[in-house]
CSV table of C-alpha atoms and ligand atoms in Angstrom, one decimal:
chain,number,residue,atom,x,y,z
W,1,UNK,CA,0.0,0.0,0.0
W,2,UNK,CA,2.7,2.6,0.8
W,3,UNK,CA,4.3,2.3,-2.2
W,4,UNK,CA,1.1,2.8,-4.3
W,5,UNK,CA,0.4,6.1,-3.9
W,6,UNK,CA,2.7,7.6,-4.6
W,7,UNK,CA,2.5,5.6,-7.9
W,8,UNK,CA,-1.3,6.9,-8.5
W,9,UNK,CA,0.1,10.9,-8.2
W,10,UNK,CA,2.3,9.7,-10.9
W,11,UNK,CA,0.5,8.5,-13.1
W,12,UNK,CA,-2.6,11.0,-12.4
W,13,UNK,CA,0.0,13.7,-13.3
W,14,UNK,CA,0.9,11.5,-16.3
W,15,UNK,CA,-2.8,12.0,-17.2
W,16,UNK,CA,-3.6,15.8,-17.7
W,17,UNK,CA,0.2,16.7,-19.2
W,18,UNK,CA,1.4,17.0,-22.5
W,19,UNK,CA,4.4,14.5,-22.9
W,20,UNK,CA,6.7,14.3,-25.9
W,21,UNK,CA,6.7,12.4,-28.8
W,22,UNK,CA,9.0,9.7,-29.3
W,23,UNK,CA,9.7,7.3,-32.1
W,24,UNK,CA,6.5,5.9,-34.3
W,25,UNK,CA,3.8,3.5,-33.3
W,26,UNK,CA,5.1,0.1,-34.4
W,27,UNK,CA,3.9,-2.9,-32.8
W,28,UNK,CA,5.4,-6.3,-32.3
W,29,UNK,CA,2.0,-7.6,-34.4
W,30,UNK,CA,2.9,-5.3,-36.8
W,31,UNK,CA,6.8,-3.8,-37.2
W,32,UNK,CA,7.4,-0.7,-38.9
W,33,UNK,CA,10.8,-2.2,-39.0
W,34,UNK,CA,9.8,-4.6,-41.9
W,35,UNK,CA,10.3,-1.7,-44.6
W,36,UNK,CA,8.9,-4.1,-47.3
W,37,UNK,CA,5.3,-4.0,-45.4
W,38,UNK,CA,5.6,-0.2,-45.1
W,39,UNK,CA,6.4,0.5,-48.8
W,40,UNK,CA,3.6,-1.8,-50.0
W,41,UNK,CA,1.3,-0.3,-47.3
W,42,UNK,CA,2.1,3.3,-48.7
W,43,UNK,CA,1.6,1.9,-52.4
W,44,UNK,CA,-2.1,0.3,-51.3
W,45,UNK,CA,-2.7,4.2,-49.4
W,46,UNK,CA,-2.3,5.6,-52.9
W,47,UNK,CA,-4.3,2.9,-54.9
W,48,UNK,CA,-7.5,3.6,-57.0
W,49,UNK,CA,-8.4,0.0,-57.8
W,50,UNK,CA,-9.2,-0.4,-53.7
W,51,UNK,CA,-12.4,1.7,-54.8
W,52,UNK,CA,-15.2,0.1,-56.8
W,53,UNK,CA,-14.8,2.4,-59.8
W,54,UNK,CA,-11.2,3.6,-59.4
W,55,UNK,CA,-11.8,6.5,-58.4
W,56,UNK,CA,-10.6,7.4,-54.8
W,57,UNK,CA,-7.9,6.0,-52.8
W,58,UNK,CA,-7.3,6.6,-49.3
W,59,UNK,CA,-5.4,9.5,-50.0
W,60,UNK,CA,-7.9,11.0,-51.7
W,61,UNK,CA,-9.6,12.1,-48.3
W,62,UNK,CA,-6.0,12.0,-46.6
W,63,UNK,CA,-3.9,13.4,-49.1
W,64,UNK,CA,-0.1,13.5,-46.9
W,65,UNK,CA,0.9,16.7,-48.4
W,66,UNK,CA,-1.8,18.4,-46.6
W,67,UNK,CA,-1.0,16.6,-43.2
W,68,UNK,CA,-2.8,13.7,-43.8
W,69,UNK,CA,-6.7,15.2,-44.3
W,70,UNK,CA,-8.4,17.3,-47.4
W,71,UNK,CA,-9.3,20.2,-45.7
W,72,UNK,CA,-12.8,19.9,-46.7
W,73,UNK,CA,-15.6,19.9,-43.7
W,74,UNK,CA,-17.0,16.5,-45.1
W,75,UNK,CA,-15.5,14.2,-47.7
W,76,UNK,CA,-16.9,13.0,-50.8
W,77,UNK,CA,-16.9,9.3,-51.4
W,78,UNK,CA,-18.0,7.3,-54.7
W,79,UNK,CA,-21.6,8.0,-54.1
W,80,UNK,CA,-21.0,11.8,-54.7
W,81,UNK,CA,-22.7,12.7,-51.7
W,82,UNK,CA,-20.8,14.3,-48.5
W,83,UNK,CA,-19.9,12.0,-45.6
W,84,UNK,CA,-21.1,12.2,-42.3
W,85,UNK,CA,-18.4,13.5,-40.5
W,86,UNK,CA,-15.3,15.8,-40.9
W,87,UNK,CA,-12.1,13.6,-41.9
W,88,UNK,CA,-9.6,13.6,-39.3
W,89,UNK,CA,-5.7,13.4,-40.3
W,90,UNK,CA,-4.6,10.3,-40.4
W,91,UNK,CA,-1.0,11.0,-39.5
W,92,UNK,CA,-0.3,10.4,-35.7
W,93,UNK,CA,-4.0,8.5,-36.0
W,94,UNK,CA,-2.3,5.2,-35.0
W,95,UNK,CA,-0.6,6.2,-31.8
W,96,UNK,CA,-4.4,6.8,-30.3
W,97,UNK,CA,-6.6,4.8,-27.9
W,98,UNK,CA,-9.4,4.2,-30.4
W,99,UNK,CA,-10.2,4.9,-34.0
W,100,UNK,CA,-12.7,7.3,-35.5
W,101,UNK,CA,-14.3,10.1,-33.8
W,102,UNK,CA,-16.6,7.8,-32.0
W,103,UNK,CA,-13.8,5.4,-31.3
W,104,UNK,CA,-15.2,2.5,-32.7
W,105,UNK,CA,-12.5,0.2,-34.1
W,106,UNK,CA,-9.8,-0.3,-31.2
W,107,UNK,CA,-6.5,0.2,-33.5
W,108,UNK,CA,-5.5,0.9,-37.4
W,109,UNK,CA,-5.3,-2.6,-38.4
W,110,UNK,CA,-9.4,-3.2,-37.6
W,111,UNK,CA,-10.2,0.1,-38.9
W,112,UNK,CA,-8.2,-0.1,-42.7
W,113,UNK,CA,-10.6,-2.2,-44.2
W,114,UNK,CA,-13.5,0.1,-43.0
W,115,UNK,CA,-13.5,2.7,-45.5
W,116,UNK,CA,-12.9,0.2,-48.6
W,117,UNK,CA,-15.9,-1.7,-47.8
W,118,UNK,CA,-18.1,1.2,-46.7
W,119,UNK,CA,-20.8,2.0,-49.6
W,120,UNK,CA,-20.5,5.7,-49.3
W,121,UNK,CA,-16.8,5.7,-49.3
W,122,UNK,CA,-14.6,3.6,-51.8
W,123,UNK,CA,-17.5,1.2,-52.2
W,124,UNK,CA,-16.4,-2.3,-52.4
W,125,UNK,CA,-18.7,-5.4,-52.0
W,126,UNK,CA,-16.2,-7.8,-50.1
W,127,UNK,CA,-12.7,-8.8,-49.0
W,128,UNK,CA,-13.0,-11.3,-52.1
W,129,UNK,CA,-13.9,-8.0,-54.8
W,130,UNK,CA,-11.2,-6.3,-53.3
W,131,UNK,CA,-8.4,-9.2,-53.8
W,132,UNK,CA,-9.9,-9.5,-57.5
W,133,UNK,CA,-9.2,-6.2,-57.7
W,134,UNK,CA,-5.6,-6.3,-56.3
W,135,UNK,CA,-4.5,-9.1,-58.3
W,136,UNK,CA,-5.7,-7.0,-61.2
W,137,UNK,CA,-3.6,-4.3,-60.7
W,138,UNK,CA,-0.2,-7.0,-60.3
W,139,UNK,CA,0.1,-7.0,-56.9
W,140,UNK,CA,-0.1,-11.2,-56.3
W,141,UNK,CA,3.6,-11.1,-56.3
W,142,UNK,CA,4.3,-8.3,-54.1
W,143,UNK,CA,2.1,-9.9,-51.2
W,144,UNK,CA,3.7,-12.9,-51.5
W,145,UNK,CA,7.3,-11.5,-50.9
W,146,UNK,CA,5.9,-9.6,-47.9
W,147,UNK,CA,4.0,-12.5,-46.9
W,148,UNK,CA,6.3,-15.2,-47.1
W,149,UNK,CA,4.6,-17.4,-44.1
W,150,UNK,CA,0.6,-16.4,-44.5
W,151,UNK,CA,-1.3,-19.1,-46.2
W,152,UNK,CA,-3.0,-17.1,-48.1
W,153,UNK,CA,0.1,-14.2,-48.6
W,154,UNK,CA,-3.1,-11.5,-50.4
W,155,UNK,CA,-6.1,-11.5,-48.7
W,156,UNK,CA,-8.6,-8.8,-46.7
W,157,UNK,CA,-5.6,-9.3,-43.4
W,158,UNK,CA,-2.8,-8.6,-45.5
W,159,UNK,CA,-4.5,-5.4,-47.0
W,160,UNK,CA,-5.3,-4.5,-43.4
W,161,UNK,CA,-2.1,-5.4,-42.0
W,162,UNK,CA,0.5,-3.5,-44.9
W,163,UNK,CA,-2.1,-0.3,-44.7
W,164,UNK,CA,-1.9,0.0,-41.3
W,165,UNK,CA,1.7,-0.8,-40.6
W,166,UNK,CA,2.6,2.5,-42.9
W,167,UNK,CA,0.2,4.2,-40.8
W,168,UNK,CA,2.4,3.4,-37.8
W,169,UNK,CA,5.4,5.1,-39.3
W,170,UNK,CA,3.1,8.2,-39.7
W,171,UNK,CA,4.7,9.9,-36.6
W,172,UNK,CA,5.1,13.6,-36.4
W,173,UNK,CA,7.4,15.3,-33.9
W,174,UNK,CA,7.4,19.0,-33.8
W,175,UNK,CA,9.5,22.2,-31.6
W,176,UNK,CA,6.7,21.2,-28.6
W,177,UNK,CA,8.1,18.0,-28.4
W,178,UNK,CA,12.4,19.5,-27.8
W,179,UNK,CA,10.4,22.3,-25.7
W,180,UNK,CA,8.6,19.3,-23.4
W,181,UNK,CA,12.4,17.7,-23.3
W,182,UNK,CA,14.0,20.5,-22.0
W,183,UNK,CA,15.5,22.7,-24.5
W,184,UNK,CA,13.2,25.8,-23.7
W,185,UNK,CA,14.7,27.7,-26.4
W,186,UNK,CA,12.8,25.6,-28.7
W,187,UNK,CA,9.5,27.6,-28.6
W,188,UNK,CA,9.6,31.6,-28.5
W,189,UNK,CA,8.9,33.4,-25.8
W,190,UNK,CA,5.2,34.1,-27.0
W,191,UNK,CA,4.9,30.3,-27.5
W,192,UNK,CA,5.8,30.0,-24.1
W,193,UNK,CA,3.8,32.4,-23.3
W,194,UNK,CA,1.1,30.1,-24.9
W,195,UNK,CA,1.7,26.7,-23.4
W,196,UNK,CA,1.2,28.6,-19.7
W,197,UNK,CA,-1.8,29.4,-20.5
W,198,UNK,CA,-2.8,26.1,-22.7
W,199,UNK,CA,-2.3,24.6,-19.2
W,200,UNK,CA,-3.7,27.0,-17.1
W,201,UNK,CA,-6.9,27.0,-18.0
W,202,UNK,CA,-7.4,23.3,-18.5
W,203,UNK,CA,-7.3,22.6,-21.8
W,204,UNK,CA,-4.7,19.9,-20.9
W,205,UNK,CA,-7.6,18.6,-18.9
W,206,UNK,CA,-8.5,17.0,-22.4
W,207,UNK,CA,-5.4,17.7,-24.0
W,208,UNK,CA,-2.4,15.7,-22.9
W,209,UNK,CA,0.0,13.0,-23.0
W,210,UNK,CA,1.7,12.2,-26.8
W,211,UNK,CA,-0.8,13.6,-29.2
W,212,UNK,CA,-2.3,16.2,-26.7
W,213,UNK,CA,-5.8,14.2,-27.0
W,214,UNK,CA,-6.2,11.0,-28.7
W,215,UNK,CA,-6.3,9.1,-25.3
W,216,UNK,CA,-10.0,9.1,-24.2
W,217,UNK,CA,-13.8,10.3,-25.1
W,218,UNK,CA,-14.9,13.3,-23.6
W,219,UNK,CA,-18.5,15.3,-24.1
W,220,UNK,CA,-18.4,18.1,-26.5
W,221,UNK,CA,-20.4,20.7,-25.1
W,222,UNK,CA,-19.1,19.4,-21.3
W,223,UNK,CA,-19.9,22.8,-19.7
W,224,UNK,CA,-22.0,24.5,-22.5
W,225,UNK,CA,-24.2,22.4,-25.0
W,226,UNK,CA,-23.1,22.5,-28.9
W,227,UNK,CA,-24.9,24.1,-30.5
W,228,UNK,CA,-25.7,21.0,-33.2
W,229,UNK,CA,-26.2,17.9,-31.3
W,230,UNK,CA,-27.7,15.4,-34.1
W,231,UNK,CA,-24.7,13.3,-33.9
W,232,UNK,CA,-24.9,11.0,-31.1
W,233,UNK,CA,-21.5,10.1,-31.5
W,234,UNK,CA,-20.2,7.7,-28.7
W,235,UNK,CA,-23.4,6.5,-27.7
W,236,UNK,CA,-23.8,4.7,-31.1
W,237,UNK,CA,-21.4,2.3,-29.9
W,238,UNK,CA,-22.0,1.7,-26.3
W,239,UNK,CA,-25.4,2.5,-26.3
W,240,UNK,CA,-25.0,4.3,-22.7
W,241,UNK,CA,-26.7,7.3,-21.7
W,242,UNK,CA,-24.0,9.2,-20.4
W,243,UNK,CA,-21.9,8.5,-23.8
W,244,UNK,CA,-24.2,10.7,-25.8
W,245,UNK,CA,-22.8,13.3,-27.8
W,246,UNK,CA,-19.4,12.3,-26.3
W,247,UNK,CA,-16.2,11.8,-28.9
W,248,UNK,CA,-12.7,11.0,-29.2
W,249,UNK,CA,-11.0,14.2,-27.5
W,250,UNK,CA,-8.8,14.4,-31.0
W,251,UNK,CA,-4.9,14.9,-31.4
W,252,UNK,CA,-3.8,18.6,-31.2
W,253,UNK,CA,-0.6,17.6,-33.2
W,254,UNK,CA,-0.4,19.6,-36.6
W,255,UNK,CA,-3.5,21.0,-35.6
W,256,UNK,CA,-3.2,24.8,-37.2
W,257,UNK,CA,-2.9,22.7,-40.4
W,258,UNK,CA,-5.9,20.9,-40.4
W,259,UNK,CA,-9.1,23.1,-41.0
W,260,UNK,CA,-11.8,22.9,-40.5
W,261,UNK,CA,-12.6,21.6,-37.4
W,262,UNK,CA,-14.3,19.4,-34.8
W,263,UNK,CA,-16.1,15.7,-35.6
W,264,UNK,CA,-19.1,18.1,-37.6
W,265,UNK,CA,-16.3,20.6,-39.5
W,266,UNK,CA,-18.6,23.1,-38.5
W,267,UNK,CA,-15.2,26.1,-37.5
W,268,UNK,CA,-12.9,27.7,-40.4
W,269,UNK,CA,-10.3,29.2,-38.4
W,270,UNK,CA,-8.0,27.6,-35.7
W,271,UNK,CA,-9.6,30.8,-33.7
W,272,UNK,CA,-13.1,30.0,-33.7
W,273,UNK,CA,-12.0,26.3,-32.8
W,274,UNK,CA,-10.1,27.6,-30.0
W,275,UNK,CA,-12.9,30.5,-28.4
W,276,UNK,CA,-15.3,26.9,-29.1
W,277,UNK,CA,-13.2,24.9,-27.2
W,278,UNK,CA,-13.1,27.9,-24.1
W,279,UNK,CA,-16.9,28.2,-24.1
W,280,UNK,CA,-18.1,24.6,-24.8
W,281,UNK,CA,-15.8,22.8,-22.5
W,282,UNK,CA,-14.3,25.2,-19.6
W,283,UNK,CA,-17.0,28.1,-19.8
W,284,UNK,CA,-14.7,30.6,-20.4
W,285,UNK,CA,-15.1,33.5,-22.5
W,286,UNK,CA,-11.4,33.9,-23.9
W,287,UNK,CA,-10.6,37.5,-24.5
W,288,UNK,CA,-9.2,37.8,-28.2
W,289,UNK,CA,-5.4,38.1,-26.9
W,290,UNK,CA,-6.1,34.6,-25.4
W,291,UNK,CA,-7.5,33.2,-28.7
W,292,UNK,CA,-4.2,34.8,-30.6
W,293,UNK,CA,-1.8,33.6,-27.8
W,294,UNK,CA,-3.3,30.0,-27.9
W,295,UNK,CA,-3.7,29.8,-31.9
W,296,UNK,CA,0.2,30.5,-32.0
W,297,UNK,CA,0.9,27.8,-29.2
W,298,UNK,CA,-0.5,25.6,-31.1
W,299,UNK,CA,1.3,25.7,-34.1
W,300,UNK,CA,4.5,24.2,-32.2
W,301,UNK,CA,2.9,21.1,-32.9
W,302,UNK,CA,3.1,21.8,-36.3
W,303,UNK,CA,6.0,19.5,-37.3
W,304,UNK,CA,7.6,18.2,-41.0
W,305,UNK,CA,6.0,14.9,-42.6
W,306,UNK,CA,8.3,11.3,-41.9
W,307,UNK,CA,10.2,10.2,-44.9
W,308,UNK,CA,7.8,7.2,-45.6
W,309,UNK,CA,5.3,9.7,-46.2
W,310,UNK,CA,7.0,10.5,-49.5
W,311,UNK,CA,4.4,10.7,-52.0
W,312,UNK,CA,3.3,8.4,-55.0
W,313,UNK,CA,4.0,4.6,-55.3
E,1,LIG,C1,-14.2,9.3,-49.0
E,1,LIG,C2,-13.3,9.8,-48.0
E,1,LIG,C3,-12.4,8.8,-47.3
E,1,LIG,C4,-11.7,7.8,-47.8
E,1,LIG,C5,-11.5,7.4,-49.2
E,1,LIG,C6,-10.9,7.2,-46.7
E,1,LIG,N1,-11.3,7.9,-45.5
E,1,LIG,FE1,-10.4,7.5,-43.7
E,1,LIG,N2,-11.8,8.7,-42.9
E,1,LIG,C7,-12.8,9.5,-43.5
E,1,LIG,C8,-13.7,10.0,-42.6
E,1,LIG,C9,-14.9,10.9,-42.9
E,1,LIG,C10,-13.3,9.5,-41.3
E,1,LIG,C11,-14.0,9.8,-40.0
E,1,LIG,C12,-15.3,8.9,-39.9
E,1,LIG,C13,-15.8,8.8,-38.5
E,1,LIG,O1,-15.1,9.1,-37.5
E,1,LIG,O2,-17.0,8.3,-38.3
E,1,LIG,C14,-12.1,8.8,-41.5
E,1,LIG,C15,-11.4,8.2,-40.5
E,1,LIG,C16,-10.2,7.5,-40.7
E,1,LIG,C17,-9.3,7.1,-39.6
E,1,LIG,C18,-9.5,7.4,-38.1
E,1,LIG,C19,-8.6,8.5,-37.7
E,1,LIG,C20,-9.0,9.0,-36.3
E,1,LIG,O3,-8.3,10.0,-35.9
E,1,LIG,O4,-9.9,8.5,-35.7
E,1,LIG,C21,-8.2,6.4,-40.2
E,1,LIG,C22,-7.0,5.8,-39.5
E,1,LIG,C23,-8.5,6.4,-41.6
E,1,LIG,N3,-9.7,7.1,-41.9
E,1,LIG,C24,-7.7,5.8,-42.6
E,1,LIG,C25,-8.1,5.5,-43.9
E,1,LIG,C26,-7.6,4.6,-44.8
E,1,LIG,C27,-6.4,3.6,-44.4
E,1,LIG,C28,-8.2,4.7,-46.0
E,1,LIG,C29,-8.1,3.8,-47.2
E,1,LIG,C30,-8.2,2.4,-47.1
E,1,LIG,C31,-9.2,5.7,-45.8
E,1,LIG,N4,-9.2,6.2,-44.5
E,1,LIG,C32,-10.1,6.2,-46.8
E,1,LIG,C33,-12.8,9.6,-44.9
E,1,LIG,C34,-12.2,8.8,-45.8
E,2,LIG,C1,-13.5,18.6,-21.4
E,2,LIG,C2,-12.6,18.2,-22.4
E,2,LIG,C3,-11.9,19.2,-23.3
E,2,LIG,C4,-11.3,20.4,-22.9
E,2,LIG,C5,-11.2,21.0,-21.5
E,2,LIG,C6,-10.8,21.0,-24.1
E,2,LIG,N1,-11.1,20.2,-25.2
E,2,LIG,FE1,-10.6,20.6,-27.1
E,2,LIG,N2,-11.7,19.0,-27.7
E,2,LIG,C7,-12.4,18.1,-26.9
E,2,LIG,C8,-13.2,17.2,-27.7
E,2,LIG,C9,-14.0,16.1,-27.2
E,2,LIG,C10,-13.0,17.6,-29.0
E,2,LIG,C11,-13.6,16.9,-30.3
E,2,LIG,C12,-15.1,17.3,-30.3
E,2,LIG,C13,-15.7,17.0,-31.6
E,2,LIG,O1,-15.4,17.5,-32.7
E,2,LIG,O2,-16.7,16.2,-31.5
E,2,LIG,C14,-12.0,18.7,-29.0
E,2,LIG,C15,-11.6,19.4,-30.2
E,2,LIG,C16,-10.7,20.4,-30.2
E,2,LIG,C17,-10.2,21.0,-31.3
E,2,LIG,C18,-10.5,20.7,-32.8
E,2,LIG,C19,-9.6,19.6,-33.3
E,2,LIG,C20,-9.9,19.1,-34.6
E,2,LIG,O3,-9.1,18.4,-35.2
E,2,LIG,O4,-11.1,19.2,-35.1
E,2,LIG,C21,-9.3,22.0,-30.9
E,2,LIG,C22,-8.5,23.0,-31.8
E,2,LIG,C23,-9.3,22.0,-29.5
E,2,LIG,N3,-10.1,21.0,-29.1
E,2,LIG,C24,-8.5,22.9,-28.7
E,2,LIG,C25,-8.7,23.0,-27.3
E,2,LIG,C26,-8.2,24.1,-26.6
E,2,LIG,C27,-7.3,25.2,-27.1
E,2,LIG,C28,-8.7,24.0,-25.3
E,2,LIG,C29,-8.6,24.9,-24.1
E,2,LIG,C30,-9.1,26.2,-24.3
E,2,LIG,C31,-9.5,22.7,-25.3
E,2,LIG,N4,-9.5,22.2,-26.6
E,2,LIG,C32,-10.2,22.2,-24.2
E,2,LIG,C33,-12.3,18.1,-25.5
E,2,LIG,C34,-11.8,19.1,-24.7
């Protein structure tokens, strides 16, 4: 018992602070070490032929050169008609607790094949349309050199598996992260300025650990309801009461990059998401200094694209 307090402060402090980031978000059951699966999950993120009339691949809606989202407030799949929700980045997406903004698939492998077989999105039938479709386009061989000891080296896995080990390399550190290390010198003294009052008010509350979010669900509208509350979000997977319009708090990382904003797309400007976030969730009313202070905090997590990120095949 004595020694387990102390134990819970730490890890309670652990909880509601920002930490650095540090390498990617390779697993043992899926290595970003094995280069081969990376490259062939990077070639699959660019590919056409996973969409039922060529038309869209995943980086279509997550184009990398515009940090990993399109900077529209809803998507367009095959259907023609907007998505549902805004389309979060998909860089840092991996090193989360959940995927999607209701969290419903637990990690990137579960959620790759998601989009490919959703009717709205890329519109494929089934896992067996979308191997046709693969072996079409000559990648029987490929699979089979980077999936020497699967039975069956290209199937609806392997897809999953290659995508969503290049979306573990899709790590980006930025100046917050040598500023969180130590080197002060890293932000300026306005940034600084910034981060104080980031924390001071509470929006590491929400905000914190790796990705400054990305770790929990939280209700939008906590102190102050939104003002659109059709989406149910959270609740549509647990079914609970008090999971009702409750999301993934998102990653802050590259955020001043990644208009427009929240789960509904429904703020421009990195401002009006910030004087949201003051109202909605900690009932303040931030004076405009405070909106200007915080908008230029947050572009230290603003940091450059990893090499596997290069674009093309
Ligand atoms: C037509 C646009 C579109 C295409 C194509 C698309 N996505 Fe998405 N993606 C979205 C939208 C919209 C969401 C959010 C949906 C939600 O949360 O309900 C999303 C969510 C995600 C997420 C979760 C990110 C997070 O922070 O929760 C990942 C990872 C992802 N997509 C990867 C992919 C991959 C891999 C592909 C290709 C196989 C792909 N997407 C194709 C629109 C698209
Ligand atoms: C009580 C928890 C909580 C607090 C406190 C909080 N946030 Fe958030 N934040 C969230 C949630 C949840 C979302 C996603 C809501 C949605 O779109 O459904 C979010 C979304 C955002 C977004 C939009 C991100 C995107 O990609 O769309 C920004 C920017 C943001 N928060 C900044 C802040 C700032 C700055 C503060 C402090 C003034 C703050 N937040 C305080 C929970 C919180």
């Amino acid at each position: 018992m004595r020694h387990l307090l102390p134990m819970l402060l730490v890890f309670a402090a652990a909880c509601d602070t920002l930490q650095p980031l540090r390498g990617d978000f390779g697993v043992l059951a899926n290595p970003t070490t094995d280069t081969a699966r990376v490259e062939l999950g990077r070639a699959l993120f660019h590919e056409k032929a996973l969409s039922v009339n060529q038309s869209l691949s995943c980086a279509s809606c997550h184009p990398l050169e515009t940090y990993g989202q399109d900077g529209k407030a809803r998507s367009v799949g095959v259907t023609g008609t907007p998505l549902r929700r805004n389309t979060p980045s998909v860089l840092n997406a991996a090193g989360q607790v959940a995927q999607f903004w209701d969290g419903r698939k637990p990690d990137v492998e579960s959620q790759a094949l998601g989009p490919v077989l959703n009717a709205e999105e890329m519109g494929m039938p089934d896992e067996a349309a979308i191997v046709t479709a693969l072996e079409a386009a000559g990648y029987r061989a490929r699979f089979a050199s980077v999936f020497p000891r699967e039975q069956v080296p290209l199937s609806g896995r392997t897809v999953a598996l290659a995508l969503a080990a290049f979306e573990r390399t899709l790590a980006t550190r930025a100046p917050i992260d040598d500023f969180l290390e130590g080197r002060a010198d890293a932000l300026t003294p306005r940034q600084r300025q910034g981060f104080d009052r980031f924390t001071a008010i509470g929006c590491t509350n929400c905000h914190s650990g790796p990705l400054a979010g990305g770790g929990r669900f939280e209700r939008l509208g906590d102190e102050v309801p939104w003002p659109d509350e059709s989406d149910l979000g959270r609740f549509e997977v647990t079914g609970v009461a008090a999971d009702r319009h409750v999301f993934k708090i998102p990653s802050l990382r590259n955020v001043a990059k990644t208009a427009p904003y929240f789960h509904d797309g429904s703020q421009a400007t990195l401002a009006d998401a910030v004087r949201k976030m003051g109202w909605h969730q900690l009932r303040l009313e931030l004076s405009d200094d405070d909106v200007a202070l915080l908008v230029d905090f947050l572009d230290t997590f603003t940091g450059p694209l990893p090499q596997t990120a290069g674009s093309g095949q």
